[in-house]
Amino acid sequence: TSNDPKRKAKGTVSDDGVLRPVKLSKKELYKAPTVEQLNQLKEAEYLFHCSILKMQMEELLKEVALSEHRKKLVDSFVLQVTDFLQCVPKSEVVELDDISWLSGVEVPFLLVPSTTKGKFHMEPPASISLVGSYPLGTCVKPKVSVDLAVTIPASILHPMQYPRKRALYLAGLARHLSFAKVVCSLHYSCLHGNRLRPVLLLKPPGKDSSKVTIRILVIPPPDFLKPSHFHPQKNNIRTEWFTGVADTHAQCPAFGEGVALLKVWLRQRELDQGAGCFCGFHASMLMAYLLSTHKVGKTMNPYQLLRNALHFLASTDLTENGITLSRNPDSKAHSLVFVDPSGHLNLLADMTAFTYKWIQHEASLSLKFWDDPTVDGFHALLMTPKSMLRTYDNVFKLSSLVNLQTSCKKLLLLNELVDHSGNYVLTALPFILSLLQQGLGERIHLLAHSLPQDPEWPVDSAPPKHKDQPPLSIGLLLNLEHAPSVLERGPPADNPKAAEFRQLWGSCSELQRFQDGAITEAVLWSGNSISHRRFVLLKIIAHLLELHADIPKSCIRFVGGQLDIVVKICTTGEEESLKVVQSYDDLSKKLWQLKGLPLSITSVQDAHQALRYTQVFPPVPLPKENKPCPYYITPIKVIVHMEGSGKWPSEHMAIRHVKAAFHICLGELLCKQHKYKCHATPTYLDVWKDGLVFRIQVAYHREPQILRESLTPEGMLIYRDNAEAQVLELETLHKPFLTSTLHGYSTYINMQNTLSFVLASDIREEAADLLVASLFLHPAPFTPPSSPQVGFLRFLHLLSTFDWKNNPLIVNLNGKLTAAEHTDIKNDFVASREALPSMFIVTHNDKKVSVWTTEAPSVQMLQRAVMLAAESLRVLETQLDSDQKQDIRVSSSIVNLYYANVCSCHLFVFNLTVSFEAFGDLALFFYDPYGGTVIAVLWKPATSLMNAHRVEVNDDVATTVPNVEAILQDFRIIGEGLVKKFDLRTEKWVV
């Protein structure tokens, strides 16, 4: 896979994708490759990438497939339950509204009206069949659910009373099974959120209770209801849906495994469960459709079946053109159409158009990552869970769902409410989403919603009410070009669409005159700062839902609102960074305009965090007169490279003297030509500008190389790397490059707030910046984050789940690394792993060195950072997803004080930590660089060093132990006047 024509090719890929050896002549070896050969090389690389992905999927199929032991357990449990169900005793005939015979078991149905005419009795099922994914071979771990279709005897049923009698029969089965020793627990649920389709959940006893669930579905006997009853204009229960899939399964050997992969893909995206989901059955029916229409071949492997299924989902819009497995389907009556083989059942009738757009988006995104050889497609497609909190930039929650009853009245949804059997949540949901889509418009790329999960409740309890289900979540993928805008500009007043605009926005819409002279309808939201504009979307959603759906603002919660104070602090930092950047840009122009320099300036480069928008608290301008001066002023480093010339000396001490002269010269010229206050030193020049301090350091591009030069006693010039050269190269080359690159990215991908949250656990700020940059440059399986919260959550997930031991983290700045270079980097990493840092971050400027992590973190500190990130992610997601108010806010007055004093606080704690580092062989020291007042000390494991140790003699055996009392006394002396108290947690000491 090398582009080097001199490198001998080891093989060629044939049409069947197999790599076979080939011999080349010397002439061919040294001949430059043609365009055709380069294309063949790219094709070979792609086939290799696909082969790896295929093998990974094959291994995954082995992992998710049921073991023989699990299959025996399932078969045994199914057999015992089936035998017990066949022994249901025949009962006396009672009135339909008499449920006293159930004694201790509730009916999983809303018995309205409470009295009704009719008769009912129990008797054994007409038949019991194993259906669904288990007999098809598409069942996957960890949640193994087996479906038993229990046919109700025709003598019990009546077409007009079918839903009620089906629920009563299911309750009778539950009462009968409550006496079965083979059953551990009995719960009711409903099929995909439909309360008219209750099911019974059974689990085996003992340690196997978590390994399998039997789901009992009661169905009518064949031909009990006429197909004409299932016309879209009829309101009837739906027919059995398993017909025809088994035959299709037999025609394609890989059918089951292809469906299994598609189910894993759906599960990782939380699309396979709940009302209106795309469940495993839908996956099977989709694959059956693709086979029956020859969109996939019968000889395809699981890898190919999955890819073609995703391609179909991404490229086919079922809201425009429905699909069918029937020759004579009924007419279209839903927004989404996928008709089953009977021609009477729309498989996607309960799915909203927004869920389908979500599926389309995910399928399209997956194919994009699939075809990228620089992306671990297998991990992105099938191994990374995509929770809503980590997928969408903004997530809002609707609570107190009982208010949706009023929404149905406000939106005049009586007919739709009847269609959903009184489920006002599912009735109102698509209309509310359409309203939000209309109002948010170009501000978002995608709007999605959580799928109301199927409720579960004990058989001795009444069904939960619709209002008792968890809040609905609404996720938004933002369009940053329009999302924070405070202006919603409408049509001109005389335009026919102006009335529609006013109807949508209500009293918020007013006529406005704009600078171009136009007078149009417009809505103006308040928002002077970046943080305020971030909440414009919340204002829009709250306004529209209250105006059109009678949903009060108190029912709407912005997930991440608990972090809004922190976000505002960081946003303040972002605004300060903008001021710093503007001041720097002006200084840079002035430097270029200087006249009278002995050598020309070749580049002016920013080398400070604030100039790449990644500093939590950027430098604060000096106070004006009669204001207190801060204890510490952070200088902003600027690197000025001077042109190469024969005037430069070739000895490093002489170079330093020349640079010192340049510092003096630059200061004099800036003072004379631009009236800046300057202070020159041998190693830098401080420039006061706009209340800020810029620290200019002159650089000469050959200085690191000269530092590596030395003469042997024989007078031979040799090159040896050394720490001084590395530090100089880092400060004058690597850091300016990183700063300018991330500065460029920050202007359009909004990295600053994400970076502000990053942990400082012994990880250099530049390494942290690169970690976050990778989330934007290589977001698979997501889109690049467009909000601080989702960026921070993904950072914690990356840090805690990345395989640091076996993989380098490649950050492809400016897209300069090719796929072949990616492969070479990984190969070099594996070959040299033992000699490389524990955290290895690669850019195109340092493919083999990882300059930002060479010194830190150590293996132990990386492990600690990984552990902290994992726990922080768990706690934060739990709090953000909770409906209870979390006590993690602080008052704005305290925040302001905190912000004002952070520099001095940081300086004192930092200096103390540096002082305590004299004991670095005995302990590790931790402190919060953003205003923390605590220094945490962790004793290291036993060491053989004698420093700070004392001798103990036990049974004539002398040993050395740390002299803890003396060390603590030293801490007290060092911290005198600064340290408030020492908290000695002796119960945790291991020294």
Coordinates of N, CA and C in Angstrom, one line a residue, residues 13 16 21 212 238 243 292 315 351 522 524 569 578 594 608 830 933:
V13 N -4.1 -7.6 -5.9 CA -5.4 -8.1 -5.6 C -6.1 -8.5 -6.8
D16 N -11.4 -11.4 -7.3 CA -12.2 -12.0 -6.1 C -11.7 -11.4 -4.8
P21 N 0.7 -13.1 -4.7 CA 2.1 -12.6 -5.0 C 2.3 -12.5 -6.5
V212 N -32.9 -14.9 29.6 CA -33.9 -15.1 28.5 C -35.3 -14.6 29.1
R238 N -54.6 -5.4 14.1 CA -53.9 -5.8 12.9 C -53.6 -7.3 12.9
T243 N -46.0 -13.9 8.6 CA -46.2 -14.7 7.3 C -45.1 -14.4 6.3
S292 N -36.6 -10.2 -2.1 CA -37.7 -10.5 -3.1 C -37.7 -9.6 -4.3
S315 N -31.0 5.9 0.9 CA -31.3 6.5 -0.4 C -32.8 6.4 -0.8
M351 N -44.7 4.7 13.0 CA -43.5 5.4 13.0 C -43.7 6.8 12.5
A522 N -41.2 40.2 11.5 CA -39.9 39.6 12.1 C -40.2 39.3 13.5
L524 N -37.8 39.1 17.0 CA -36.5 39.4 17.6 C -36.4 38.9 19.0
I569 N -19.5 31.1 32.2 CA -18.1 31.4 32.6 C -17.2 31.2 31.4
L578 N -11.8 36.6 22.1 CA -12.0 37.4 20.9 C -11.3 38.8 21.0
L594 N 7.0 47.3 10.6 CA 8.1 48.0 11.2 C 9.2 48.2 10.2
H608 N -0.2 30.9 22.2 CA -0.8 30.9 23.5 C -2.2 30.4 23.4
V830 N 2.9 -0.1 16.5 CA 2.9 -1.5 17.1 C 4.4 -2.0 17.2
T933 N -8.6 25.4 45.7 CA -7.9 25.8 46.8 C -7.3 24.6 47.6

